[in-house]
Amino acid sequence: EELLFEVFPKHVAHALAEGRKVEPEHREEVTIFFSDIVGFTTISSTIPAMKVSDLLDRLYHKFDDLSSFHDVFKLETIGDAYMAVTNLIKDQDDHVKRIAMFSIDAVKAANETLIDLDD
């Protein structure tokens, strides 16, 4: 059940935990953040898999902290891709600004994240 609350918005997680059907929702506007690591294929081919995993873990923990700080909902991480959204699970009149500020901080966090801690 804990995993439900990490993956889904709270109202969806509650419904799923209770065995209820979750109805689709409509939003006129959302703002989506998508990131991809430039050169990831090269990076992942030149360092051991455990170091690649450690890099992604360190980077995405920073992104997760930033998403909490900026009240941005993390949608997904797939490989080196990170997706987040605003104005989806609750009304956020400032959703564009939230994603912009999150994006600026995410770029800073990525630039501060070493590829290999042993180098």
Coordinates of N, CA and C in Angstrom, one line a residue:
E1 N 0.8 -1.2 0.0 CA 0.0 0.0 0.0 C 0.9 1.3 0.0
E2 N 2.0 1.2 0.7 CA 2.9 2.4 0.7 C 3.4 2.8 -0.7
L3 N 3.6 1.8 -1.5 CA 4.0 2.0 -2.9 C 2.9 2.8 -3.7
L4 N 1.7 2.5 -3.4 CA 0.6 3.3 -4.1 C 0.7 4.8 -3.8
F5 N 1.1 5.1 -2.6 CA 1.1 6.5 -2.2 C 2.4 7.2 -2.7
E6 N 3.4 6.4 -3.1 CA 4.6 6.9 -3.7 C 4.5 7.1 -5.2
V7 N 3.6 6.4 -5.8 CA 3.4 6.4 -7.3 C 2.3 7.3 -7.7
F8 N 1.2 7.2 -7.0 CA 0.0 7.9 -7.4 C -0.4 9.1 -6.6
P9 N -1.2 10.1 -7.1 CA -1.7 11.1 -6.3 C -2.5 10.5 -5.1
K10 N -2.6 11.2 -4.0 CA -3.2 10.7 -2.8 C -4.6 10.2 -3.0
H11 N -5.4 11.0 -3.7 CA -6.8 10.6 -3.9 C -6.9 9.3 -4.8
V12 N -6.0 9.1 -5.7 CA -6.0 7.9 -6.5 C -5.5 6.7 -5.7
A13 N -4.5 6.9 -4.9 CA -3.9 5.9 -4.1 C -5.0 5.4 -3.1
H14 N -5.7 6.3 -2.5 CA -6.8 5.9 -1.5 C -7.8 5.1 -2.2
A15 N -8.3 5.5 -3.4 CA -9.3 4.8 -4.1 C -8.8 3.4 -4.5
L16 N -7.6 3.3 -5.0 CA -7.0 2.0 -5.3 C -6.9 1.1 -4.1
A17 N -6.4 1.6 -3.0 CA -6.3 0.8 -1.8 C -7.6 0.3 -1.3
E18 N -8.7 1.1 -1.5 CA -10.0 0.7 -1.1 C -10.7 -0.2 -2.2
G19 N -10.1 -0.4 -3.3 CA -10.6 -1.3 -4.3 C -11.7 -0.5 -5.2
R20 N -11.7 0.8 -5.1 CA -12.6 1.6 -5.9 C -12.1 1.8 -7.3
K21 N -13.0 2.0 -8.2 CA -12.6 2.4 -9.6 C -12.1 3.9 -9.6
V22 N -11.1 4.2 -10.3 CA -10.6 5.6 -10.4 C -11.1 6.1 -11.8
E23 N -11.9 7.2 -11.7 CA -12.5 7.8 -12.9 C -11.4 8.7 -13.5
P24 N -11.4 8.8 -14.8 CA -10.5 9.8 -15.5 C -10.9 11.2 -15.1
E25 N -9.9 12.1 -15.1 CA -10.1 13.5 -14.8 C -9.7 14.3 -16.0
H26 N -10.3 15.5 -16.2 CA -9.9 16.4 -17.3 C -9.3 17.6 -16.7
R27 N -8.2 18.1 -17.3 CA -7.6 19.4 -17.0 C -7.5 20.2 -18.3
E28 N -7.8 21.4 -18.3 CA -7.7 22.3 -19.4 C -6.2 22.5 -19.7
E29 N -5.4 22.7 -18.7 CA -4.0 23.0 -18.8 C -3.1 22.3 -17.8
V30 N -2.0 21.8 -18.2 CA -1.0 21.3 -17.3 C 0.3 21.7 -17.9
T31 N 1.4 21.7 -17.1 CA 2.7 22.0 -17.5 C 3.6 20.8 -17.2
I32 N 4.3 20.3 -18.2 CA 5.1 19.1 -18.1 C 6.6 19.4 -18.2
F33 N 7.3 18.8 -17.3 CA 8.8 18.8 -17.3 C 9.3 17.5 -17.8
F34 N 10.2 17.5 -18.7 CA 10.8 16.3 -19.2 C 12.3 16.5 -19.3
S35 N 13.1 15.6 -18.7 CA 14.6 15.7 -18.8 C 15.1 14.4 -19.3
D36 N 16.3 14.6 -19.9 CA 17.0 13.5 -20.5 C 18.5 13.8 -20.3
I37 N 19.3 12.9 -19.9 CA 20.7 13.2 -19.7 C 21.5 13.1 -21.1
V38 N 22.0 14.3 -21.4 CA 22.8 14.3 -22.7 C 24.0 13.4 -22.5
G39 N 24.2 12.6 -23.5 CA 25.4 11.7 -23.5 C 25.2 10.5 -22.6
F40 N 24.0 10.2 -22.2 CA 23.8 9.1 -21.3 C 24.3 7.7 -21.9
T41 N 24.1 7.5 -23.1 CA 24.5 6.2 -23.8 C 26.0 6.1 -23.7
T42 N 26.7 7.2 -23.9 CA 28.2 7.1 -23.8 C 28.6 7.0 -22.4
I43 N 28.0 7.7 -21.5 CA 28.3 7.6 -20.1 C 28.1 6.2 -19.6
S44 N 27.0 5.6 -19.9 CA 26.6 4.3 -19.4 C 27.5 3.2 -20.0
S45 N 28.1 3.5 -21.2 CA 29.0 2.5 -21.8 C 30.4 2.5 -21.3
T46 N 30.7 3.6 -20.5 CA 32.1 3.8 -20.1 C 32.3 3.6 -18.6
I47 N 31.3 3.4 -17.8 CA 31.4 3.1 -16.4 C 30.6 1.9 -16.1
P48 N 30.9 1.2 -15.0 CA 30.2 0.0 -14.6 C 28.7 0.3 -14.3
A49 N 27.9 -0.7 -14.5 CA 26.4 -0.5 -14.3 C 26.1 0.0 -12.9
M50 N 26.8 -0.5 -11.9 CA 26.5 0.0 -10.5 C 26.7 1.5 -10.4
K51 N 27.7 2.0 -11.1 CA 28.0 3.4 -11.0 C 26.9 4.2 -11.8
V52 N 26.4 3.7 -12.9 CA 25.3 4.3 -13.6 C 24.1 4.4 -12.7
S53 N 23.8 3.3 -12.0 CA 22.7 3.2 -11.1 C 22.8 4.2 -10.0
D54 N 24.0 4.3 -9.4 CA 24.3 5.2 -8.4 C 24.1 6.7 -8.8
L55 N 24.6 7.0 -10.0 CA 24.4 8.3 -10.6 C 23.0 8.7 -10.7
L56 N 22.2 7.8 -11.3 CA 20.7 8.1 -11.4 C 20.1 8.2 -10.1
D57 N 20.4 7.4 -9.2 CA 19.8 7.4 -7.8 C 20.1 8.7 -7.1
R58 N 21.4 9.2 -7.2 CA 21.8 10.5 -6.6 C 21.0 11.6 -7.3
L59 N 21.0 11.6 -8.6 CA 20.4 12.7 -9.3 C 18.9 12.8 -9.1
Y60 N 18.2 11.6 -9.1 CA 16.8 11.6 -9.0 C 16.3 11.8 -7.6
H61 N 17.1 11.5 -6.6 CA 16.8 11.9 -5.2 C 16.8 13.4 -5.1
K62 N 17.7 14.1 -5.8 CA 17.8 15.5 -5.8 C 16.5 16.1 -6.5
F63 N 16.2 15.5 -7.6 CA 15.0 15.9 -8.3 C 13.7 15.7 -7.5
D64 N 13.6 14.6 -6.8 CA 12.5 14.3 -6.0 C 12.4 15.3 -4.8
D65 N 13.5 15.7 -4.2 CA 13.4 16.7 -3.2 C 13.0 18.0 -3.8
L66 N 13.4 18.4 -5.0 CA 13.0 19.6 -5.6 C 11.5 19.6 -6.0
S67 N 11.1 18.4 -6.4 CA 9.6 18.3 -6.7 C 8.8 18.6 -5.5
S68 N 9.2 18.1 -4.4 CA 8.5 18.3 -3.1 C 8.5 19.8 -2.8
F69 N 9.7 20.4 -2.9 CA 9.9 21.8 -2.6 C 9.0 22.7 -3.4
H70 N 9.0 22.4 -4.7 CA 8.2 23.3 -5.7 C 6.8 22.8 -5.9
D71 N 6.4 21.8 -5.2 CA 5.0 21.2 -5.3 C 4.7 20.8 -6.7
V72 N 5.6 20.0 -7.3 CA 5.6 19.5 -8.6 C 5.4 18.0 -8.5
F73 N 4.4 17.4 -9.2 CA 4.2 16.0 -9.1 C 5.0 15.2 -10.1
K74 N 5.8 14.3 -9.5 CA 6.7 13.4 -10.3 C 5.8 12.3 -11.0
L75 N 5.8 12.3 -12.3 CA 5.1 11.3 -13.0 C 5.8 10.0 -13.2
E76 N 7.1 10.1 -13.6 CA 7.8 8.9 -14.0 C 9.3 9.1 -14.1
T77 N 10.0 8.1 -13.8 CA 11.4 8.0 -14.2 C 11.6 6.7 -15.0
I78 N 12.2 6.9 -16.2 CA 12.4 5.7 -17.0 C 13.9 5.9 -17.5
G79 N 14.7 5.0 -17.0 CA 16.1 5.1 -17.4 C 16.7 6.5 -17.0
D80 N 17.1 7.3 -18.0 CA 17.7 8.6 -17.7 C 16.7 9.7 -17.9
A81 N 15.4 9.3 -18.1 CA 14.3 10.3 -18.3 C 13.6 10.5 -17.0
Y82 N 13.3 11.8 -16.7 CA 12.5 12.2 -15.5 C 11.4 13.1 -16.0
M83 N 10.1 12.7 -15.6 CA 9.0 13.5 -16.0 C 8.2 14.0 -14.8
A84 N 7.8 15.2 -14.8 CA 7.0 15.8 -13.7 C 6.0 16.7 -14.3
V85 N 5.0 17.1 -13.5 CA 3.9 17.9 -14.0 C 3.3 18.8 -12.9
T86 N 2.7 19.9 -13.3 CA 2.0 20.8 -12.4 C 0.6 20.9 -12.9
N87 N -0.3 21.3 -12.0 CA -1.7 21.6 -12.3 C -2.5 20.3 -12.7
L88 N -2.0 19.2 -12.3 CA -2.6 17.9 -12.7 C -3.4 17.3 -11.5
I89 N -2.8 17.2 -10.4 CA -3.5 16.6 -9.3 C -4.2 17.6 -8.4
K90 N -3.9 18.8 -8.6 CA -4.6 19.9 -7.8 C -4.5 21.2 -8.6
D91 N -5.4 22.1 -8.4 CA -5.3 23.4 -9.1 C -4.1 24.2 -8.6
Q92 N -3.4 24.7 -9.6 CA -2.2 25.5 -9.3 C -2.2 26.6 -10.4
D93 N -2.7 27.8 -10.0 CA -2.7 28.9 -10.9 C -1.3 29.3 -11.4
D94 N -0.3 29.0 -10.6 CA 1.1 29.4 -11.0 C 1.9 28.2 -11.5
H95 N 1.2 27.2 -12.2 CA 1.8 26.0 -12.6 C 3.0 26.2 -13.5
V96 N 2.9 27.1 -14.4 CA 4.0 27.4 -15.4 C 5.2 27.9 -14.6
K97 N 5.0 28.8 -13.7 CA 6.1 29.3 -12.9 C 6.8 28.2 -12.0
R98 N 5.9 27.4 -11.5 CA 6.4 26.3 -10.6 C 7.4 25.3 -11.4
I99 N 6.9 25.0 -12.6 CA 7.8 24.1 -13.5 C 9.1 24.9 -13.9
A100 N 8.9 26.1 -14.2 CA 10.1 26.9 -14.6 C 11.1 27.0 -13.4
M101 N 10.7 27.2 -12.2 CA 11.6 27.3 -11.1 C 12.2 25.9 -10.8
F102 N 11.3 24.9 -10.9 CA 11.8 23.5 -10.7 C 12.9 23.2 -11.7
S103 N 12.6 23.6 -13.0 CA 13.6 23.3 -14.1 C 14.9 24.0 -13.8
I104 N 14.9 25.2 -13.4 CA 16.2 25.9 -13.1 C 16.9 25.2 -12.0
D105 N 16.2 24.8 -10.9 CA 16.9 24.1 -9.8 C 17.3 22.7 -10.3
A106 N 16.6 22.1 -11.1 CA 17.0 20.7 -11.6 C 18.3 20.8 -12.4
V107 N 18.4 21.8 -13.3 CA 19.6 22.0 -14.1 C 20.8 22.2 -13.1
K108 N 20.6 23.1 -12.1 CA 21.7 23.3 -11.1 C 22.1 22.0 -10.4
A109 N 21.1 21.2 -10.0 CA 21.3 20.0 -9.3 C 22.1 19.0 -10.2
A110 N 21.7 18.9 -11.5 CA 22.3 18.0 -12.4 C 23.8 18.4 -12.6
N111 N 24.0 19.7 -12.7 CA 25.4 20.2 -12.9 C 26.3 19.9 -11.7
E112 N 25.7 19.8 -10.6 CA 26.4 19.6 -9.3 C 26.6 18.1 -9.0
T113 N 25.9 17.2 -9.8 CA 26.0 15.8 -9.6 C 27.1 15.2 -10.4
L114 N 28.1 14.7 -9.7 CA 29.2 14.0 -10.3 C 28.8 12.7 -11.0
I115 N 29.4 12.5 -12.1 CA 29.1 11.2 -12.8 C 29.6 10.0 -12.0
D116 N 30.9 10.1 -11.6 CA 31.5 9.1 -10.9 C 32.1 9.6 -9.6
L117 N 31.6 9.2 -8.5 CA 32.1 9.7 -7.2 C 33.6 9.4 -6.9
D118 N 34.1 8.3 -7.6 CA 35.5 7.9 -7.4 C 36.5 8.7 -8.2
D119 N 36.0 9.5 -9.2 CA 37.0 10.3 -10.0 C 37.1 11.7 -9.4

